[in-house]
Coordinates of C-alpha atoms in Angstrom, one line a residue:
M14 CA -6.6 26.6 -8.7
S15 CA -8.5 28.2 -11.5
A16 CA -8.2 26.9 -15.1
C17 CA -6.4 30.0 -16.1
K18 CA -3.7 29.7 -13.2
R19 CA -3.4 26.0 -13.9
L20 CA -2.7 26.7 -17.6
L21 CA -0.1 29.3 -16.7
Y22 CA 1.5 26.8 -14.3
F23 CA 1.7 24.1 -17.0
V24 CA 3.3 26.6 -19.4
R25 CA 6.0 27.5 -16.7
Q26 CA 6.6 23.7 -16.2
R27 CA 7.1 23.1 -19.8
S28 CA 9.4 26.1 -20.3
L29 CA 11.5 25.0 -17.2
W30 CA 12.0 21.5 -18.6
T31 CA 12.9 22.8 -22.1
H32 CA 15.4 25.2 -20.5
V33 CA 17.2 22.5 -18.5
R34 CA 17.1 19.8 -21.2
R35 CA 16.8 21.5 -24.5
N36 CA 17.3 18.3 -26.7
V37 CA 14.6 16.4 -24.8
T38 CA 11.3 15.3 -26.3
T39 CA 8.3 17.4 -25.6
W40 CA 6.4 16.1 -22.4
S41 CA 2.9 16.8 -21.5
P42 CA 2.2 19.0 -18.5
V43 CA 2.1 16.1 -16.0
G44 CA 5.2 14.4 -17.5
A45 CA 7.1 17.8 -17.3
A46 CA 6.0 18.3 -13.7
F47 CA 7.5 15.0 -12.7
N48 CA 10.8 15.3 -14.8
A49 CA 11.5 18.8 -13.3
K50 CA 12.8 19.5 -10.0
P51 CA 10.3 20.9 -7.5
H52 CA 10.3 24.7 -7.2
R53 CA 8.3 25.8 -4.1
R54 CA 7.0 29.4 -4.0
L55 CA 8.2 31.2 -0.8
N56 CA 5.2 32.3 1.1
L57 CA 5.7 33.8 4.4
I58 CA 2.0 34.6 5.1
E59 CA 0.1 31.6 3.9
K60 CA 0.3 28.6 6.4
N61 CA -1.9 25.6 6.2
G62 CA -1.8 22.4 7.9
L63 CA -1.0 18.9 6.5
F64 CA -3.4 17.9 3.6
G65 CA -5.1 21.4 4.0
V66 CA -6.3 20.4 7.6
P67 CA -5.9 23.8 9.5
E68 CA -5.0 22.3 12.9
L69 CA -2.2 20.3 11.6
S70 CA 0.3 23.2 11.0
C71 CA 2.2 21.9 14.0
P72 CA 2.5 18.6 16.0
A73 CA 0.3 19.9 18.7
G74 CA -2.5 20.1 16.2
F75 CA -3.0 16.4 16.3
Q76 CA -4.4 16.6 19.8
A77 CA -6.8 19.5 18.7
A78 CA -8.0 17.4 15.8
T79 CA -8.5 14.3 18.0
E80 CA -10.6 16.3 20.5
T81 CA -12.7 17.8 17.7
A82 CA -13.3 14.2 16.4
L83 CA -14.2 12.9 19.7
K84 CA -16.7 15.5 20.5
N85 CA -18.4 14.9 17.1
T86 CA -18.3 11.2 18.0
E87 CA -20.3 11.8 21.1
R88 CA -22.9 13.6 19.2
L89 CA -23.2 11.1 16.4
V90 CA -23.4 8.2 19.0
G91 CA -26.4 10.0 20.5
K92 CA -27.9 10.5 17.1
A93 CA -27.5 6.8 16.0
C94 CA -29.0 5.6 19.3
S95 CA -32.0 7.9 19.2
C96 CA -33.1 8.2 15.6
S97 CA -35.9 6.1 14.1
P98 CA -34.6 2.9 12.7
G99 CA -33.9 3.2 8.9
V100 CA -31.5 4.8 6.4
E101 CA -30.8 7.6 8.9
T102 CA -29.3 5.1 11.3
V103 CA -26.9 3.7 8.7
E104 CA -25.9 7.1 7.6
S105 CA -25.1 8.1 11.3
F106 CA -23.0 5.0 11.6
D107 CA -21.1 6.0 8.5
Q108 CA -20.7 9.6 9.6
L109 CA -19.4 8.3 12.9
S110 CA -16.8 6.0 11.1
D111 CA -15.8 8.7 8.7
G112 CA -15.2 11.3 11.3
L113 CA -12.9 9.0 13.3
C114 CA -11.1 7.6 10.1
K115 CA -10.4 10.9 8.7
V116 CA -8.1 11.6 11.8
A117 CA -6.9 8.1 12.3
D118 CA -6.0 7.4 8.8
L119 CA -4.2 10.7 8.3
A120 CA -2.3 9.9 11.6
D121 CA -1.5 6.4 10.5
F122 CA 0.4 7.9 7.4
V123 CA 2.0 10.7 9.3
K124 CA 3.4 8.4 12.0
V125 CA 5.5 6.5 9.5
A126 CA 6.2 8.9 6.8
H127 CA 6.7 12.4 8.3
P128 CA 10.4 13.5 8.5
D129 CA 9.8 15.4 11.7
P130 CA 10.1 13.1 14.8
A131 CA 7.8 15.5 16.7
F132 CA 5.0 15.0 14.1
R133 CA 5.4 11.3 14.0
E134 CA 5.2 11.1 17.8
A135 CA 2.0 13.1 17.9
A136 CA 0.4 11.2 15.2
E137 CA 1.2 7.9 17.0
K138 CA -0.5 9.2 20.1
T139 CA -3.5 10.1 18.0
C140 CA -3.5 6.6 16.5
I141 CA -3.6 5.0 19.9
E142 CA -6.3 7.4 21.3
I143 CA -8.7 7.1 18.3
G144 CA -8.0 3.3 18.1
T145 CA -9.0 2.9 21.7
V146 CA -12.3 4.8 21.1
V147 CA -13.1 2.7 18.2
E148 CA -12.6 -0.5 20.1
K149 CA -14.9 0.9 22.8
L150 CA -17.6 1.7 20.3
N151 CA -17.4 -1.9 18.8
T152 CA -18.4 -3.2 22.2
N153 CA -21.1 -0.4 22.9
V154 CA -24.2 -2.3 23.7
K155 CA -26.7 0.6 23.1
L156 CA -25.1 1.5 19.8
C157 CA -25.2 -2.1 18.6
K158 CA -28.8 -2.4 19.8
S159 CA -29.9 0.6 17.6
L160 CA -28.6 -1.3 14.6
K161 CA -29.9 -4.7 15.7
I162 CA -33.4 -3.1 16.0
L163 CA -33.1 -2.1 12.4
L164 CA -31.7 -5.5 11.0
D165 CA -34.2 -7.6 13.0
N166 CA -37.2 -5.7 11.4
P167 CA -38.0 -7.3 8.0
D168 CA -40.3 -4.5 7.1
I169 CA -37.6 -1.9 7.7
V170 CA -34.9 -3.9 6.0
A171 CA -37.1 -4.4 2.8
K172 CA -37.2 -0.7 2.4
L173 CA -33.4 -0.3 2.5
D174 CA -31.6 -0.1 -0.9
P175 CA -29.0 -2.9 -1.4
N176 CA -26.0 -0.7 -0.6
T177 CA -27.5 0.6 2.6
R178 CA -28.5 -2.8 3.8
K179 CA -25.0 -4.2 3.1
V180 CA -23.3 -1.4 5.0
A181 CA -25.6 -2.0 7.9
E182 CA -24.7 -5.8 8.0
L183 CA -21.1 -4.9 7.8
F184 CA -21.2 -2.6 10.8
M185 CA -23.1 -5.4 12.7
F186 CA -20.4 -7.8 11.6
D187 CA -17.8 -5.5 13.4
F188 CA -19.8 -5.6 16.6
E189 CA -19.9 -9.5 16.5
I190 CA -16.2 -10.2 15.9
S191 CA -15.3 -7.6 18.6
G192 CA -17.3 -9.4 21.3
I193 CA -20.5 -7.6 21.7
H194 CA -22.1 -10.9 22.8
L195 CA -19.9 -11.1 25.9
D196 CA -20.7 -10.0 29.4
D197 CA -19.5 -6.6 30.7
K198 CA -16.3 -8.1 32.3
L199 CA -15.3 -10.0 29.2
R200 CA -16.0 -7.2 26.9
K201 CA -13.7 -4.9 28.9
E202 CA -11.0 -7.6 28.6
A203 CA -11.7 -7.7 24.8
V204 CA -11.2 -4.0 24.6
A205 CA -8.0 -4.2 26.7
L206 CA -6.6 -6.8 24.3
H207 CA -7.5 -4.5 21.4
V208 CA -5.7 -1.6 22.8
K209 CA -2.7 -3.7 23.5
L210 CA -2.7 -4.9 19.9
L211 CA -2.7 -1.3 18.8
D212 CA 0.6 -0.7 20.7
L213 CA 2.1 -4.0 19.3
N214 CA 1.1 -3.3 15.8
N215 CA 2.6 0.1 15.8
E216 CA 5.8 -1.2 17.5
F217 CA 6.1 -3.9 14.8
L218 CA 5.3 -1.7 11.9
V219 CA 7.8 1.0 13.0
G220 CA 10.5 -1.6 13.6
A221 CA 9.8 -3.5 10.3
H222 CA 10.8 -0.3 8.4
L223 CA 13.9 0.6 10.5
P224 CA 17.3 0.1 8.7
N225 CA 19.9 -2.2 10.2
R226 CA 23.4 -1.0 10.6
I227 CA 26.9 -2.4 10.5
A228 CA 30.4 -1.1 11.2
R229 CA 31.9 0.6 8.1
S230 CA 35.1 -1.5 8.5
A231 CA 33.0 -4.7 7.9
I232 CA 32.1 -3.7 4.3
P233 CA 34.6 -3.3 1.5
E234 CA 35.3 0.5 1.2
H235 CA 34.3 0.7 -2.5
L236 CA 30.7 -0.4 -1.7
H237 CA 30.1 2.2 1.0
L238 CA 28.5 4.5 -1.5
H239 CA 25.8 2.1 -2.0
F240 CA 24.4 2.5 1.5
A241 CA 23.5 5.4 3.8
D242 CA 26.4 6.7 5.9
E243 CA 26.0 7.0 9.8
G244 CA 29.4 8.0 11.2
S245 CA 31.4 4.9 11.8
F246 CA 28.4 2.7 10.7
I247 CA 26.7 1.9 7.3
Q248 CA 22.9 1.8 7.2
V249 CA 21.1 -0.8 5.3
G250 CA 17.5 0.0 4.7
G251 CA 16.5 -2.3 1.9
L252 CA 17.3 -5.3 -0.1
H253 CA 18.9 -3.5 -3.1
A254 CA 17.5 -6.1 -5.3
D255 CA 18.0 -4.1 -8.5
S256 CA 21.7 -3.5 -7.8
P257 CA 24.0 -4.9 -10.6
D258 CA 26.6 -5.8 -8.0
D259 CA 26.0 -9.3 -6.6
L260 CA 28.1 -8.5 -3.4
V261 CA 25.9 -5.4 -2.7
R262 CA 22.7 -7.6 -3.0
E263 CA 24.2 -10.2 -0.7
I264 CA 25.4 -7.7 2.0
A265 CA 21.9 -6.0 1.8
Y266 CA 20.1 -9.3 2.2
R267 CA 22.1 -10.5 5.2
I268 CA 22.3 -7.1 7.0
Y269 CA 18.8 -5.9 6.4
L270 CA 17.3 -9.3 7.4
Y271 CA 19.6 -9.8 10.4
P272 CA 17.3 -10.7 13.5
N273 CA 16.4 -8.0 16.0
A274 CA 15.7 -9.7 19.3
D275 CA 13.3 -6.9 20.6
L276 CA 11.3 -7.2 17.2
V277 CA 11.2 -10.9 17.4
D278 CA 9.7 -10.7 21.0
C279 CA 7.1 -8.1 19.7
L280 CA 5.9 -10.3 16.8
E281 CA 5.6 -13.3 18.9
E282 CA 3.8 -11.3 21.7
L283 CA 1.5 -9.9 18.9
L284 CA 0.6 -13.3 17.7
K285 CA -0.2 -14.6 21.1
C286 CA -2.4 -11.5 21.8
R287 CA -4.3 -12.1 18.6
Y288 CA -4.9 -15.7 19.5
K289 CA -6.1 -14.8 23.0
L290 CA -8.5 -12.2 21.6
A291 CA -9.9 -14.7 19.0
K292 CA -10.5 -17.3 21.7
L293 CA -12.1 -14.8 23.9
V294 CA -14.7 -13.7 21.3
G295 CA -15.5 -17.3 20.4
Y296 CA -13.2 -18.5 17.6
D297 CA -10.7 -21.4 17.3
S298 CA -7.9 -19.0 16.2
Y299 CA -7.2 -15.5 14.9
G300 CA -7.3 -17.0 11.4
H301 CA -10.8 -18.2 11.9
R302 CA -11.9 -14.8 13.1
A303 CA -10.1 -12.9 10.4
L304 CA -11.5 -15.1 7.6
K305 CA -15.1 -15.1 8.6
G306 CA -17.1 -13.6 5.8
T307 CA -14.3 -13.9 3.3
M308 CA -14.0 -16.1 0.2
A309 CA -11.8 -18.4 2.1
K310 CA -14.1 -18.6 5.0
T311 CA -11.9 -20.7 7.2
P312 CA -8.1 -21.3 7.5
A313 CA -6.7 -24.0 5.1
K314 CA -6.2 -27.2 7.1
D315 CA -3.5 -29.0 4.9
F316 CA -2.7 -26.3 2.3
K317 CA -3.5 -28.8 -0.4
M318 CA -4.1 -26.2 -3.1
M319 CA -0.8 -24.5 -2.1
R320 CA 1.1 -27.6 -2.2
N321 CA -0.3 -28.5 -5.6
M322 CA 0.6 -24.9 -7.0
K323 CA 4.0 -25.2 -5.5
K324 CA 4.6 -28.6 -7.2
K325 CA 3.6 -27.3 -10.7
L326 CA 5.8 -24.2 -10.3
N327 CA 8.9 -26.0 -9.0
P328 CA 8.9 -29.8 -9.0
R329 CA 12.6 -30.4 -8.4
N330 CA 13.7 -27.9 -5.8
S331 CA 17.1 -27.5 -7.4
V332 CA 18.4 -24.2 -5.9
S333 CA 20.1 -24.6 -2.7
D334 CA 20.0 -21.2 -1.0
F335 CA 17.4 -18.5 -0.8
F336 CA 19.8 -15.6 -1.5
C337 CA 21.4 -17.8 -4.3
S338 CA 17.9 -18.0 -5.8
Q339 CA 17.7 -14.3 -6.2
H340 CA 21.2 -14.1 -7.6
I341 CA 20.3 -16.7 -10.1
L342 CA 17.1 -15.0 -11.3
Y343 CA 19.1 -11.8 -11.5
I344 CA 21.8 -13.4 -13.8
M345 CA 19.1 -15.1 -15.8
E346 CA 17.5 -11.7 -16.5
I347 CA 20.9 -10.1 -17.4
F348 CA 22.5 -12.8 -19.5
L349 CA 19.8 -14.9 -20.9
Y350 CA 17.2 -12.1 -21.7
N351 CA 19.6 -9.2 -21.7
I352 CA 17.4 -7.0 -19.6
E353 CA 20.0 -5.1 -17.6
P354 CA 17.9 -2.5 -15.8
S355 CA 20.2 0.4 -16.8
L356 CA 19.5 -0.3 -20.5
Y357 CA 15.7 0.3 -19.9
S358 CA 16.0 3.2 -17.5
P359 CA 16.6 6.0 -20.0
Y360 CA 13.3 5.1 -21.7
L361 CA 11.5 5.2 -18.3
S362 CA 11.9 8.6 -16.8
L363 CA 9.4 9.3 -14.0
G364 CA 7.8 12.0 -16.1
A365 CA 7.4 9.6 -19.1
C366 CA 5.8 7.0 -16.8
M367 CA 3.4 9.6 -15.3
E368 CA 2.6 10.8 -18.8
G369 CA 1.8 7.2 -19.8
L370 CA -0.4 6.6 -16.8
N371 CA -2.3 9.9 -17.7
N372 CA -2.8 8.8 -21.3
L373 CA -4.0 5.4 -20.2
F374 CA -6.4 6.8 -17.7
S375 CA -7.6 9.4 -20.1
Q376 CA -8.3 6.7 -22.8
L377 CA -9.9 4.2 -20.5
Y378 CA -11.8 6.2 -18.0
G379 CA -12.0 9.7 -19.4
V380 CA -9.8 10.9 -16.4
S381 CA -6.9 13.2 -16.3
L382 CA -4.0 13.8 -13.8
M383 CA -3.3 17.5 -13.3
S384 CA -0.3 18.8 -11.2
E385 CA -1.1 21.4 -8.6
H386 CA 0.9 23.5 -6.3
P387 CA 0.5 22.4 -2.8
S388 CA -0.2 25.3 -0.2
A389 CA 2.6 26.1 2.2
G390 CA 2.5 23.5 5.0
E391 CA 0.2 21.2 3.1
V392 CA 2.8 18.7 2.3
W393 CA 5.5 17.1 4.7
S394 CA 8.4 17.3 2.2
E395 CA 9.2 19.7 -0.6
D396 CA 9.5 16.9 -3.3
V397 CA 5.9 15.8 -2.7
R398 CA 3.8 16.2 -5.8
K399 CA 0.1 16.8 -5.6
L400 CA -2.3 15.6 -8.4
A401 CA -5.8 16.6 -9.0
V402 CA -7.8 13.7 -10.7
V403 CA -10.4 15.3 -13.0
H404 CA -13.1 13.4 -15.0
E405 CA -13.9 14.8 -18.5
T406 CA -17.7 15.1 -17.5
E407 CA -17.9 14.8 -13.7
G408 CA -15.2 17.2 -12.8
L409 CA -12.8 16.8 -9.8
L410 CA -12.8 13.3 -8.4
G411 CA -10.1 13.7 -5.8
Y412 CA -6.5 14.2 -5.0
I413 CA -3.3 12.0 -5.0
Y414 CA -0.3 13.1 -3.1
C415 CA 2.8 11.5 -4.7
D416 CA 5.7 10.9 -2.2
F417 CA 8.0 9.3 -4.5
Y418 CA 11.6 10.0 -3.5
H419 CA 13.9 8.3 -1.1
R420 CA 14.7 10.1 2.0
Q421 CA 16.2 9.2 5.4
H422 CA 13.8 7.5 8.0
K423 CA 11.2 6.9 5.2
P424 CA 9.9 3.4 4.8
Q425 CA 11.3 1.8 1.7
Q426 CA 8.2 -0.2 1.0
D427 CA 5.9 0.9 -1.9
C428 CA 2.4 1.5 -0.6
H429 CA -0.8 3.3 -0.8
F430 CA -2.6 5.2 2.0
T431 CA -6.1 6.3 2.3
I432 CA -6.1 9.8 3.9
R433 CA -9.8 10.4 3.4
G434 CA -12.5 8.1 1.9
G435 CA -15.1 9.4 -0.6
R436 CA -18.8 9.4 0.4
W437 CA -21.9 11.3 -0.3
C438 CA -22.5 13.8 2.5
Q439 CA -26.1 13.9 3.2
E440 CA -25.5 16.8 5.6
T441 CA -24.0 19.1 2.9
G442 CA -25.6 17.7 -0.2
Q443 CA -22.0 17.2 -1.7
Y444 CA -19.7 14.4 -2.4
Q445 CA -16.6 14.1 0.0
L446 CA -13.7 13.9 -2.3
P447 CA -11.2 11.1 -1.5
V448 CA -7.4 12.0 -0.8
V449 CA -4.8 9.3 -0.9
V450 CA -0.9 9.1 -0.8
L451 CA 1.3 7.0 -3.0
M452 CA 4.6 6.3 -1.3
L453 CA 7.6 5.1 -3.3
S454 CA 11.3 5.2 -2.8
L455 CA 12.8 6.4 -6.2
P456 CA 16.1 8.0 -6.6
H457 CA 16.3 11.8 -6.9
P458 CA 16.8 13.5 -10.3
T459 CA 20.3 14.6 -11.0
K460 CA 21.7 17.8 -12.7
S461 CA 21.9 16.0 -15.9
A462 CA 18.9 13.6 -15.8
P463 CA 15.4 13.2 -14.3
T464 CA 14.6 10.3 -12.1
L465 CA 15.1 7.1 -14.3
L466 CA 13.2 3.9 -13.3
T467 CA 14.1 0.4 -13.7
P468 CA 11.3 -1.9 -15.2
G469 CA 10.6 -3.2 -11.7
M470 CA 10.1 0.4 -10.4
M471 CA 7.8 1.2 -13.2
E472 CA 5.7 -1.8 -12.5
N473 CA 5.5 -1.0 -8.9
L474 CA 4.4 2.6 -9.9
F475 CA 1.6 1.3 -11.9
H476 CA 0.6 -1.2 -9.3
E477 CA 0.3 1.6 -6.7
M478 CA -1.4 3.8 -9.0
G479 CA -4.0 1.1 -9.5
H480 CA -4.8 1.5 -5.7
A481 CA -5.0 5.2 -6.1
M482 CA -7.5 5.0 -9.0
H483 CA -9.5 2.4 -7.2
S484 CA -10.0 5.1 -4.5
M485 CA -10.8 7.8 -7.1
L486 CA -13.3 5.9 -9.2
G487 CA -14.9 4.0 -6.3
R488 CA -17.5 6.8 -5.8
T489 CA -19.7 4.9 -3.2
R490 CA -22.6 6.4 -1.0
Y491 CA -20.8 5.2 2.2
Q492 CA -17.2 5.7 3.0
H493 CA -17.2 2.4 4.9
V494 CA -17.0 0.6 1.5
T495 CA -15.3 3.1 -0.6
G496 CA -12.2 2.3 -2.9
T497 CA -9.7 0.0 -1.2
R498 CA -12.1 -0.5 1.8
C499 CA -13.6 -3.3 -0.1
A500 CA -13.4 -7.0 0.8
T501 CA -9.7 -7.9 1.3
D502 CA -10.1 -10.8 -1.0
F503 CA -10.3 -8.3 -4.0
A504 CA -8.5 -5.2 -2.8
E505 CA -5.5 -6.1 -4.9
V506 CA -7.3 -6.8 -8.1
P507 CA -7.1 -3.2 -9.6
S508 CA -3.5 -2.9 -8.7
I509 CA -2.4 -6.2 -10.1
L510 CA -4.4 -5.5 -13.2
M511 CA -2.3 -2.4 -13.7
E512 CA 0.9 -4.6 -13.8
Y513 CA -0.5 -6.2 -17.1
F514 CA -0.7 -2.8 -18.7
A515 CA 2.8 -1.9 -17.5
T516 CA 4.4 -4.7 -19.6
D517 CA 2.2 -4.4 -22.8
Y518 CA 4.0 -2.9 -25.7
R519 CA 0.9 -1.4 -26.9
V520 CA 0.7 0.7 -23.8
L521 CA 4.5 1.2 -23.3
S522 CA 4.9 2.5 -26.9
Q523 CA 2.7 5.4 -26.0
F524 CA 5.1 6.8 -23.4
A525 CA 8.4 4.8 -23.1
R526 CA 11.0 7.0 -24.9
H527 CA 14.5 8.1 -24.3
Y528 CA 14.6 11.2 -22.0
E529 CA 17.3 12.9 -24.2
T530 CA 16.6 11.7 -27.8
G531 CA 12.9 10.9 -27.7
Q532 CA 13.5 7.7 -29.3
P533 CA 10.8 5.1 -28.3
L534 CA 11.7 1.9 -26.4
P535 CA 12.4 -0.9 -29.0
E536 CA 9.7 -3.5 -29.1
S537 CA 12.4 -6.3 -29.0
M538 CA 13.4 -5.1 -25.6
V539 CA 9.8 -5.1 -24.3
A540 CA 9.6 -8.7 -25.7
R541 CA 12.6 -9.8 -23.8
L542 CA 11.3 -8.3 -20.7
C543 CA 8.0 -10.1 -21.0
E544 CA 9.8 -13.5 -21.6
S545 CA 12.0 -13.0 -18.5
K546 CA 8.7 -12.4 -16.6
K547 CA 7.3 -15.7 -17.7
V548 CA 10.3 -17.6 -16.1
C549 CA 10.9 -15.4 -13.1
G550 CA 7.3 -15.0 -12.5
A551 CA 6.8 -18.6 -11.6
A552 CA 9.4 -18.0 -8.9
D553 CA 7.6 -14.9 -7.6
I554 CA 4.2 -16.8 -7.4
Q555 CA 5.9 -19.6 -5.5
L556 CA 7.2 -17.0 -3.1
Q557 CA 3.7 -15.5 -2.6
I558 CA 2.5 -19.2 -1.9
F559 CA 5.2 -19.4 0.9
Y560 CA 4.3 -15.9 2.2
A561 CA 0.4 -16.9 2.3
V562 CA 1.2 -20.2 4.2
L563 CA 3.4 -18.6 6.6
D564 CA 0.8 -16.1 7.4
Q565 CA -1.7 -18.8 8.0
I566 CA 0.6 -20.8 10.2
Y567 CA 1.4 -17.7 12.3
H568 CA -2.4 -17.1 12.9
S569 CA -3.3 -20.7 13.7
K570 CA -3.1 -22.2 17.0
P571 CA 0.0 -21.3 19.1
Q572 CA 3.1 -23.1 18.0
S573 CA 5.8 -24.5 20.3
R574 CA 8.6 -23.1 18.0
S575 CA 9.8 -19.5 17.4
T576 CA 8.6 -17.6 14.3
T577 CA 12.0 -18.0 12.7
E578 CA 11.9 -21.8 13.2
I579 CA 8.3 -21.9 11.6
L580 CA 9.6 -19.7 8.7
K581 CA 12.5 -22.0 8.1
E582 CA 10.2 -25.1 7.9
M583 CA 7.5 -23.4 5.7
Q584 CA 10.2 -22.0 3.4
Q585 CA 11.6 -25.5 2.8
K586 CA 8.2 -27.0 2.3
F587 CA 6.6 -24.3 0.0
Y588 CA 9.4 -22.4 -1.6
G589 CA 11.9 -25.4 -1.8
L590 CA 14.9 -23.3 -0.7
P591 CA 16.7 -23.7 2.6
Y592 CA 16.7 -20.9 5.1
T593 CA 19.7 -18.5 5.1
P594 CA 21.2 -18.7 8.6
N595 CA 21.0 -15.6 10.9
T596 CA 18.2 -13.8 8.9
A597 CA 14.5 -13.2 10.1
W598 CA 12.6 -12.2 6.9
Q599 CA 9.4 -12.3 8.9
L600 CA 10.4 -9.2 10.8
R601 CA 10.1 -7.3 7.4
F602 CA 6.8 -8.8 6.7
S603 CA 4.7 -5.6 7.5
H604 CA 1.6 -7.1 5.7
L605 CA 1.2 -9.2 8.9
I606 CA -0.4 -6.1 10.4
G607 CA -3.0 -5.1 7.7
Y608 CA -3.3 -8.5 6.1
G609 CA -3.0 -10.8 9.1
A610 CA -4.5 -14.2 8.0
K611 CA -5.4 -12.7 4.7
Y612 CA -2.2 -12.6 2.8
Y613 CA -3.6 -15.3 0.4
S614 CA -5.7 -12.4 -1.0
Y615 CA -2.7 -11.5 -3.2
L616 CA -2.9 -14.9 -5.0
M617 CA -6.7 -14.7 -5.2
S618 CA -6.4 -11.1 -6.7
R619 CA -3.7 -12.1 -9.1
A620 CA -6.1 -15.0 -10.5
V621 CA -8.9 -12.5 -10.9
A622 CA -6.9 -9.8 -12.4
S623 CA -5.5 -12.4 -14.9
M624 CA -9.0 -13.4 -15.9
V625 CA -10.1 -9.7 -16.2
W626 CA -7.1 -9.0 -18.4
K627 CA -7.6 -12.0 -20.7
Q628 CA -11.3 -11.5 -21.0
C629 CA -11.4 -7.7 -21.4
F630 CA -8.0 -6.1 -22.4
V631 CA -5.6 -8.6 -24.0
Q632 CA -7.1 -7.9 -27.4
D633 CA -7.0 -4.1 -27.0
P634 CA -5.8 -2.7 -23.7
L635 CA -6.7 0.8 -24.7
N636 CA -10.4 0.2 -25.5
S637 CA -12.5 2.3 -23.4
K638 CA -15.7 0.5 -24.4
T639 CA -14.6 -2.7 -22.7
K640 CA -17.0 -3.8 -20.0
V641 CA -15.5 -5.6 -17.0

């Protein structure tokens, strides 16, 4: 979009919002874009594919994109195996990885987020097909040999720049943990286990996000409006933790977490398969395999650190029920600190929050968020917004697609997806711009008001935007290490750091203002919010300890108990609250897929983010000269 067209668009957006809410304060272009309802231009001629990929204008395009990627893979494998050992070898590996990731990562998002079942099914097939090829490449002896020749030659390695050497070592590490050292028969067995895990991972992820349902007659009629309607049933697709009605929260907790026998079997088979794979390639457990090369190095044997943290946070274990603990925390927030979410929401319109993020990024990084019109077919839902991320001197850095609103069949977990990683393209002489999606589940705007966020929603928005900016600002030479593709130990540091900005009055005062009157959010209300977080934050950290320990136990040696029985015991030991009967929270623990045996990273990242905040930003969170 040209600068002139963009300016005209911003003027139209501002005029639109002024027309709809004449008494509202003046918003910046990005704020107005998110506080106005989307208005798509009808274009019967222009037809692009998802994310501007021409093939993906229909579900069948996934097969075409897959075939193209696989043809390029054959070419790049040949190049990597035949070129002289050196930088060109590593660049060929990275191009190979990038070509497969651009298709697989896009499909990975579409299979869970697209509203059209045909698109989801086609994307799922692509994930399996590309994933199978990746696992075969990770046990390709000839390909591994080309990299080994490079790394085993000290003279060649000495000529590599540090980044190239590190990326080469990471690719070799992938070979090693995949079983490259095994004989032909065992390597094929390892690939078969990897492929089986692709199916199990997908089955668990899909099931973890599916709603549960209950007969309408089982729930008081006056509460039906809080849940999705499905004929004679009510759908419960989340915990409704922000609901002011304690009965709604209890119903949601007990129904949403009710055990699904098929998903229980899937998880237990998945954990057995991971253990079998780890043993096959030479590790004591999947945890040992996953943690090799990380800060943790090996699984915790007795969780002494976790136990000590738990005792400091909750020495008495005085609460008698897990759901009850959530209820008590909610009551404390409402009555002790008077932070009923509805009192804050008018000051936290989505547009205001996006304006605040734009101001923060502009002051800290010299980066602006600019709303753009997606082309026809580029997005999967009409309410998806597209942001260009523009640096004041370097120009366009990449794109963020904002899939923020609740819709049926959409996962209710806030998350960040990398669609395309950034890298320097030696073949074109240009930088490949990163593309990411931020997915939230916010309420839609109404006729009388824009989307209004609770403090928790606002904090989640800041958290996920931290991931997005990590992808935008991490302009690496190789996509294998770009943005959030860093070490898992530290992947959450930028996002958790953003949570500190989200509750600092010096930041909030720049954007939190009433959507009708323009009045700023009173400092006293922010102070009460921060005080409540000090009390309730300890409970949250204790919950994270429980999650991290559970993850470690699941990925240790096989247990003679069910995953629910393990959860019940670990919850008692590390969270101090008895298990609620007939619930299976582990079936909603989707992080078991991407963070298997590494969920402790959230605790480590929180500690690092806290240090960064205290050393660099606590005195002045808007100081662009701060050196981290």
